[in-house]
């Protein structure tokens, strides 16, 4: 099979690596390793002829639903499933929202190494699930909040202290709503969004009005100006990064914009009690 049929090449490579015994299938003497084409087709609930044509490059473009069923039949990992869609349809699959708040210890250590740069990890629904000491000192002491209150939108619209800390609250609020909308849509978190939007719309007429505007915006990078209760005015430059293999998570790093801002943050962080 030539490389002119990348989908067929990839399907066959995944199929031949599977152990029939792990699926309760008799091993016996097989001409090739792995599952037979008809066995994959049966597991995917598609015709054996259609699956054979896909491997041979004669079946045309499969639908996303067919690729999803084949991915399950071949027990592909998330990254293997993504590659299947890329070679089969020329695009990645729709993201499956996990809703998990777990991050790796390695990622937490990365946050902790950013001593004087506040950094957080947030989900697609803008729940803050990890942070460093600088973030707790400069932005919000997330550890002092119940887990269900560590949400950026709840804080911006419902927490007077957080609202007062924003130099330009309305501009910040509109940016947060517009970015939240596109992040949640990309992650496929429709059910989670509906619940949060309903809650915030009832709690804040300002949020309800901004949500009805249907504006969207990407996070990227920019400048954040705060009125810190202890530091006074402070300016931060922020950048947003995707967490590899976790499309539902984003890493946001806030760097002091000037040496003076850095000295202010240093004085605040160094005055905090040591974390356990």
mmCIF file of C-alpha atoms in Angstrom:
data_model
loop_
_atom_site.group_PDB
_atom_site.id
_atom_site.type_symbol
_atom_site.label_atom_id
_atom_site.label_comp_id
_atom_site.label_asym_id
_atom_site.label_seq_id
_atom_site.Cartn_x
_atom_site.Cartn_y
_atom_site.Cartn_z
ATOM 1 C CA UNK A 1 0.000 0.000 0.000
ATOM 2 C CA UNK A 2 1.513 3.325 -1.067
ATOM 3 C CA UNK A 3 1.745 6.544 0.889
ATOM 4 C CA UNK A 4 -0.757 7.972 -1.601
ATOM 5 C CA UNK A 5 -3.408 6.545 0.709
ATOM 6 C CA UNK A 6 -2.374 7.838 4.163
ATOM 7 C CA UNK A 7 -5.721 6.913 5.748
ATOM 8 C CA UNK A 8 -5.460 3.305 4.588
ATOM 9 C CA UNK A 9 -1.838 3.059 5.666
ATOM 10 C CA UNK A 10 -2.669 4.359 9.123
ATOM 11 C CA UNK A 11 -5.748 2.153 9.582
ATOM 12 C CA UNK A 12 -3.817 -0.942 8.650
ATOM 13 C CA UNK A 13 -0.904 -0.052 10.936
ATOM 14 C CA UNK A 14 -3.252 0.369 13.927
ATOM 15 C CA UNK A 15 -5.274 -2.759 13.086
ATOM 16 C CA UNK A 16 -2.249 -5.038 12.819
ATOM 17 C CA UNK A 17 -0.928 -3.929 16.207
ATOM 18 C CA UNK A 18 -3.986 -5.142 18.114
ATOM 19 C CA UNK A 19 -4.067 -8.462 19.968
ATOM 20 C CA UNK A 20 -7.162 -10.510 18.993
ATOM 21 C CA UNK A 21 -7.125 -12.272 22.365
ATOM 22 C CA UNK A 22 -7.659 -8.978 24.198
ATOM 23 C CA UNK A 23 -10.976 -8.644 22.384
ATOM 24 C CA UNK A 24 -12.059 -12.213 23.134
ATOM 25 C CA UNK A 25 -11.268 -13.359 19.589
ATOM 26 C CA UNK A 26 -9.624 -16.651 18.765
ATOM 27 C CA UNK A 27 -6.006 -16.266 17.810
ATOM 28 C CA UNK A 28 -5.113 -19.368 15.847
ATOM 29 C CA UNK A 29 -3.229 -19.108 12.595
ATOM 30 C CA UNK A 30 -3.661 -15.736 10.930
ATOM 31 C CA UNK A 31 -2.040 -14.598 7.729
ATOM 32 C CA UNK A 32 -1.249 -11.211 9.278
ATOM 33 C CA UNK A 33 -0.916 -9.969 12.822
ATOM 34 C CA UNK A 34 -3.688 -8.123 14.577
ATOM 35 C CA UNK A 35 -7.397 -7.992 13.838
ATOM 36 C CA UNK A 36 -8.939 -8.881 10.501
ATOM 37 C CA UNK A 37 -10.681 -6.177 8.512
ATOM 38 C CA UNK A 38 -14.093 -7.737 9.068
ATOM 39 C CA UNK A 39 -13.455 -7.836 12.818
ATOM 40 C CA UNK A 40 -12.709 -4.105 12.910
ATOM 41 C CA UNK A 41 -15.766 -3.452 10.745
ATOM 42 C CA UNK A 42 -17.974 -5.465 13.086
ATOM 43 C CA UNK A 43 -16.665 -3.599 16.137
ATOM 44 C CA UNK A 44 -17.249 -0.269 14.350
ATOM 45 C CA UNK A 45 -20.726 -1.333 13.161
ATOM 46 C CA UNK A 46 -19.935 -0.634 9.505
ATOM 47 C CA UNK A 47 -19.858 -3.002 6.534
ATOM 48 C CA UNK A 48 -16.716 -5.037 5.972
ATOM 49 C CA UNK A 49 -16.743 -3.984 2.318
ATOM 50 C CA UNK A 50 -16.812 -0.296 3.222
ATOM 51 C CA UNK A 51 -13.975 -0.694 5.721
ATOM 52 C CA UNK A 52 -11.920 -2.645 3.173
ATOM 53 C CA UNK A 53 -12.426 0.124 0.643
ATOM 54 C CA UNK A 54 -11.197 2.687 3.179
ATOM 55 C CA UNK A 55 -7.987 0.741 3.700
ATOM 56 C CA UNK A 56 -7.583 0.370 -0.062
ATOM 57 C CA UNK A 57 -8.271 4.028 -0.780
ATOM 58 C CA UNK A 58 -11.460 3.304 -2.738
ATOM 59 C CA UNK A 59 -14.100 4.403 -0.258
ATOM 60 C CA UNK A 60 -13.990 8.170 -0.682
ATOM 61 C CA UNK A 61 -13.998 10.489 2.323
ATOM 62 C CA UNK A 62 -15.532 8.908 5.439
ATOM 63 C CA UNK A 63 -17.816 10.877 7.726
ATOM 64 C CA UNK A 64 -16.744 12.060 11.161
ATOM 65 C CA UNK A 65 -19.175 9.569 12.692
ATOM 66 C CA UNK A 66 -17.556 6.659 10.816
ATOM 67 C CA UNK A 67 -14.076 7.748 11.885
ATOM 68 C CA UNK A 68 -15.251 8.041 15.474
ATOM 69 C CA UNK A 69 -16.610 4.491 15.393
ATOM 70 C CA UNK A 70 -13.425 3.180 13.814
ATOM 71 C CA UNK A 71 -11.360 5.014 16.439
ATOM 72 C CA UNK A 72 -13.326 3.254 19.191
ATOM 73 C CA UNK A 73 -13.063 -0.086 17.384
ATOM 74 C CA UNK A 74 -9.286 0.280 17.184
ATOM 75 C CA UNK A 75 -9.103 1.593 20.787
ATOM 76 C CA UNK A 76 -7.153 4.653 19.665
ATOM 77 C CA UNK A 77 -5.754 7.116 22.161
ATOM 78 C CA UNK A 78 -6.773 10.784 21.930
ATOM 79 C CA UNK A 79 -3.676 11.686 19.929
ATOM 80 C CA UNK A 80 -4.153 8.666 17.623
ATOM 81 C CA UNK A 81 -7.795 9.625 17.108
ATOM 82 C CA UNK A 82 -6.749 13.167 16.226
ATOM 83 C CA UNK A 83 -4.261 11.838 13.664
ATOM 84 C CA UNK A 84 -6.955 9.578 12.187
ATOM 85 C CA UNK A 85 -9.165 12.619 11.570
ATOM 86 C CA UNK A 86 -6.277 14.628 10.134
ATOM 87 C CA UNK A 87 -5.410 11.964 7.546
ATOM 88 C CA UNK A 88 -9.054 11.029 6.921
ATOM 89 C CA UNK A 89 -10.751 14.430 6.813
ATOM 90 C CA UNK A 90 -7.923 16.956 6.863
ATOM 91 C CA UNK A 91 -9.062 18.416 10.169
ATOM 92 C CA UNK A 92 -8.941 17.484 13.847
ATOM 93 C CA UNK A 93 -12.012 15.969 15.514
ATOM 94 C CA UNK A 94 -14.355 17.928 17.696
ATOM 95 C CA UNK A 95 -12.861 18.281 21.147
ATOM 96 C CA UNK A 96 -14.264 16.107 23.912
ATOM 97 C CA UNK A 97 -14.619 18.248 27.000
ATOM 98 C CA UNK A 98 -13.168 16.420 30.003
ATOM 99 C CA UNK A 99 -14.139 18.732 32.823
ATOM 100 C CA UNK A 100 -11.256 17.388 34.899
ATOM 101 C CA UNK A 101 -9.458 19.656 37.360
ATOM 102 C CA UNK A 102 -6.350 17.486 37.594
ATOM 103 C CA UNK A 103 -2.991 18.768 36.367
ATOM 104 C CA UNK A 104 0.309 16.920 36.370
ATOM 105 C CA UNK A 105 2.844 17.482 39.161
ATOM 106 C CA UNK A 106 5.279 18.543 36.438
ATOM 107 C CA UNK A 107 2.990 21.387 35.381
ATOM 108 C CA UNK A 108 2.578 22.501 38.996
ATOM 109 C CA UNK A 109 6.359 22.549 39.405
ATOM 110 C CA UNK A 110 6.568 24.759 36.321
ATOM 111 C CA UNK A 111 4.139 27.208 37.919
ATOM 112 C CA UNK A 112 6.117 27.207 41.143
ATOM 113 C CA UNK A 113 9.356 28.025 39.295
ATOM 114 C CA UNK A 114 7.796 31.297 38.123
ATOM 115 C CA UNK A 115 8.591 32.937 41.443
ATOM 116 C CA UNK A 116 7.648 36.531 40.699
ATOM 117 C CA UNK A 117 5.363 35.972 37.716
ATOM 118 C CA UNK A 118 1.768 35.182 38.715
ATOM 119 C CA UNK A 119 0.616 32.114 36.770
ATOM 120 C CA UNK A 120 -2.596 30.119 36.706
ATOM 121 C CA UNK A 121 -4.061 27.157 34.848
ATOM 122 C CA UNK A 122 -7.727 27.445 33.965
ATOM 123 C CA UNK A 123 -10.250 25.219 32.251
ATOM 124 C CA UNK A 124 -12.307 26.062 29.169
ATOM 125 C CA UNK A 125 -15.072 27.228 31.510
ATOM 126 C CA UNK A 126 -12.541 29.456 33.287
ATOM 127 C CA UNK A 127 -12.301 27.522 36.532
ATOM 128 C CA UNK A 128 -8.854 28.112 38.047
ATOM 129 C CA UNK A 129 -7.435 24.675 38.854
ATOM 130 C CA UNK A 130 -3.789 25.557 39.620
ATOM 131 C CA UNK A 131 -1.775 28.624 40.565
ATOM 132 C CA UNK A 132 1.534 29.690 42.114
ATOM 133 C CA UNK A 133 2.381 31.823 45.152
ATOM 134 C CA UNK A 134 2.722 34.966 43.072
ATOM 135 C CA UNK A 135 -0.799 34.486 41.680
ATOM 136 C CA UNK A 136 -2.196 34.019 45.175
ATOM 137 C CA UNK A 137 -0.468 37.207 46.307
ATOM 138 C CA UNK A 138 -1.154 39.459 43.326
ATOM 139 C CA UNK A 139 -4.359 38.153 41.737
ATOM 140 C CA UNK A 140 -6.532 36.116 44.119
ATOM 141 C CA UNK A 141 -5.847 33.740 46.982
ATOM 142 C CA UNK A 142 -7.582 30.861 45.224
ATOM 143 C CA UNK A 143 -6.670 28.441 47.984
ATOM 144 C CA UNK A 144 -8.836 30.415 50.411
ATOM 145 C CA UNK A 145 -11.898 29.933 48.192
ATOM 146 C CA UNK A 146 -14.146 26.872 47.907
ATOM 147 C CA UNK A 147 -13.324 25.005 44.654
ATOM 148 C CA UNK A 148 -16.647 25.936 43.041
ATOM 149 C CA UNK A 149 -15.898 29.647 43.578
ATOM 150 C CA UNK A 150 -12.516 29.586 41.824
ATOM 151 C CA UNK A 151 -14.066 30.711 38.591
ATOM 152 C CA UNK A 152 -12.843 33.859 36.854
ATOM 153 C CA UNK A 153 -16.304 34.924 35.686
ATOM 154 C CA UNK A 154 -17.839 34.464 39.143
ATOM 155 C CA UNK A 155 -15.011 36.528 40.622
ATOM 156 C CA UNK A 156 -15.188 39.307 38.035
ATOM 157 C CA UNK A 157 -18.964 39.715 38.230
ATOM 158 C CA UNK A 158 -19.795 38.678 41.784
ATOM 159 C CA UNK A 159 -16.787 39.512 43.988
ATOM 160 C CA UNK A 160 -16.582 43.240 44.910
ATOM 161 C CA UNK A 161 -12.914 42.945 45.882
ATOM 162 C CA UNK A 162 -11.915 41.497 42.506
ATOM 163 C CA UNK A 163 -14.061 44.061 40.708
ATOM 164 C CA UNK A 164 -12.433 46.927 42.589
ATOM 165 C CA UNK A 165 -8.961 45.662 41.680
ATOM 166 C CA UNK A 166 -9.581 46.089 37.931
ATOM 167 C CA UNK A 167 -8.425 49.458 36.633
ATOM 168 C CA UNK A 168 -10.965 49.263 33.792
ATOM 169 C CA UNK A 169 -13.567 46.822 35.027
ATOM 170 C CA UNK A 170 -16.029 47.055 32.126
ATOM 171 C CA UNK A 171 -13.325 46.531 29.506
ATOM 172 C CA UNK A 172 -11.926 43.573 31.445
ATOM 173 C CA UNK A 173 -15.384 42.073 31.954
ATOM 174 C CA UNK A 174 -16.265 42.298 28.254
ATOM 175 C CA UNK A 175 -12.938 40.722 27.332
ATOM 176 C CA UNK A 176 -13.474 37.866 29.793
ATOM 177 C CA UNK A 177 -16.986 37.123 28.506
ATOM 178 C CA UNK A 178 -15.930 37.209 24.841
ATOM 179 C CA UNK A 179 -12.916 34.972 25.434
ATOM 180 C CA UNK A 180 -14.854 32.591 27.664
ATOM 181 C CA UNK A 181 -17.480 32.144 24.935
ATOM 182 C CA UNK A 182 -14.997 31.001 22.309
ATOM 183 C CA UNK A 183 -12.927 28.874 24.728
ATOM 184 C CA UNK A 184 -15.985 26.959 25.914
ATOM 185 C CA UNK A 185 -17.274 26.479 22.363
ATOM 186 C CA UNK A 186 -13.928 25.108 21.201
ATOM 187 C CA UNK A 187 -13.905 22.647 24.093
ATOM 188 C CA UNK A 188 -17.448 21.427 23.460
ATOM 189 C CA UNK A 189 -18.527 22.374 26.990
ATOM 190 C CA UNK A 190 -22.091 23.331 26.053
ATOM 191 C CA UNK A 191 -23.780 21.753 29.071
ATOM 192 C CA UNK A 192 -21.342 23.282 31.546
ATOM 193 C CA UNK A 193 -21.637 26.695 29.872
ATOM 194 C CA UNK A 194 -25.442 26.705 29.969
ATOM 195 C CA UNK A 195 -25.475 26.113 33.709
ATOM 196 C CA UNK A 196 -22.863 28.794 34.455
ATOM 197 C CA UNK A 197 -24.434 31.345 32.109
ATOM 198 C CA UNK A 198 -27.836 30.861 33.719
ATOM 199 C CA UNK A 199 -26.345 31.324 37.186
ATOM 200 C CA UNK A 200 -24.396 34.463 36.259
ATOM 201 C CA UNK A 201 -27.263 35.980 34.280
ATOM 202 C CA UNK A 202 -29.428 35.815 37.376
ATOM 203 C CA UNK A 203 -26.674 37.144 39.635
ATOM 204 C CA UNK A 204 -25.474 39.961 37.358
ATOM 205 C CA UNK A 205 -27.543 41.986 34.866
ATOM 206 C CA UNK A 206 -24.227 43.283 33.495
ATOM 207 C CA UNK A 207 -23.112 39.762 32.632
ATOM 208 C CA UNK A 208 -26.497 38.987 31.054
ATOM 209 C CA UNK A 209 -26.210 42.047 28.802
ATOM 210 C CA UNK A 210 -22.632 41.267 27.783
ATOM 211 C CA UNK A 211 -23.517 37.625 27.058
ATOM 212 C CA UNK A 212 -26.359 38.725 24.767
ATOM 213 C CA UNK A 213 -23.861 40.756 22.723
ATOM 214 C CA UNK A 214 -22.409 37.468 21.388
ATOM 215 C CA UNK A 215 -18.904 38.915 21.042
ATOM 216 C CA UNK A 216 -15.938 36.535 20.719
ATOM 217 C CA UNK A 217 -12.245 37.156 21.228
ATOM 218 C CA UNK A 218 -9.073 35.119 21.651
ATOM 219 C CA UNK A 219 -6.866 35.444 24.717
ATOM 220 C CA UNK A 220 -3.383 35.637 23.197
ATOM 221 C CA UNK A 221 -1.350 38.239 25.059
ATOM 222 C CA UNK A 222 -1.763 41.767 26.342
ATOM 223 C CA UNK A 223 -1.451 44.093 29.298
ATOM 224 C CA UNK A 224 -3.358 43.900 32.598
ATOM 225 C CA UNK A 225 -3.513 46.833 34.988
ATOM 226 C CA UNK A 226 -4.509 46.290 38.597
ATOM 227 C CA UNK A 227 -5.175 48.362 41.684
ATOM 228 C CA UNK A 228 -3.689 46.057 44.283
ATOM 229 C CA UNK A 229 -4.848 46.718 47.877
ATOM 230 C CA UNK A 230 -1.257 46.595 49.160
ATOM 231 C CA UNK A 231 0.894 47.349 46.124
ATOM 232 C CA UNK A 232 -1.221 50.080 44.591
ATOM 233 C CA UNK A 233 -1.213 50.398 40.777
ATOM 234 C CA UNK A 234 0.641 47.563 39.074
ATOM 235 C CA UNK A 235 0.999 46.587 35.430
ATOM 236 C CA UNK A 236 1.434 43.040 34.158
ATOM 237 C CA UNK A 237 2.052 41.637 30.694
ATOM 238 C CA UNK A 238 0.225 38.352 30.141
ATOM 239 C CA UNK A 239 0.535 35.491 27.669
ATOM 240 C CA UNK A 240 -1.745 32.490 27.268
ATOM 241 C CA UNK A 241 -0.464 29.034 26.335
ATOM 242 C CA UNK A 242 -2.260 25.811 25.440
ATOM 243 C CA UNK A 243 -1.457 22.780 27.598
ATOM 244 C CA UNK A 244 -0.331 19.984 25.299
ATOM 245 C CA UNK A 245 -2.775 17.058 25.099
ATOM 246 C CA UNK A 246 -5.226 19.019 27.271
ATOM 247 C CA UNK A 247 -7.163 21.318 24.920
ATOM 248 C CA UNK A 248 -9.496 22.159 27.798
ATOM 249 C CA UNK A 249 -6.677 23.772 29.816
ATOM 250 C CA UNK A 250 -4.800 27.052 29.348
ATOM 251 C CA UNK A 251 -1.717 28.336 31.140
ATOM 252 C CA UNK A 252 -1.752 32.106 31.732
ATOM 253 C CA UNK A 253 1.495 33.793 32.808
ATOM 254 C CA UNK A 254 1.584 37.409 34.038
ATOM 255 C CA UNK A 255 5.011 39.018 33.934
ATOM 256 C CA UNK A 256 5.790 42.320 35.715
ATOM 257 C CA UNK A 257 5.749 44.992 33.015
ATOM 258 C CA UNK A 258 8.597 47.066 34.468
ATOM 259 C CA UNK A 259 11.464 46.614 36.942
ATOM 260 C CA UNK A 260 9.451 48.690 39.416
ATOM 261 C CA UNK A 261 6.492 46.326 39.101
ATOM 262 C CA UNK A 262 8.814 43.380 39.634
ATOM 263 C CA UNK A 263 10.209 44.903 42.838
ATOM 264 C CA UNK A 264 6.688 45.418 44.161
ATOM 265 C CA UNK A 265 5.768 41.793 43.473
ATOM 266 C CA UNK A 266 9.041 40.562 44.975
ATOM 267 C CA UNK A 267 8.366 42.434 48.201
ATOM 268 C CA UNK A 268 4.859 40.989 48.404
ATOM 269 C CA UNK A 269 5.799 37.392 47.581
ATOM 270 C CA UNK A 270 8.786 37.351 49.916
ATOM 271 C CA UNK A 271 6.558 38.580 52.735
ATOM 272 C CA UNK A 272 4.208 35.619 52.390
ATOM 273 C CA UNK A 273 4.520 32.681 54.754
ATOM 274 C CA UNK A 274 6.206 29.670 53.213
ATOM 275 C CA UNK A 275 3.868 27.147 51.625
ATOM 276 C CA UNK A 276 3.878 23.572 52.969
#
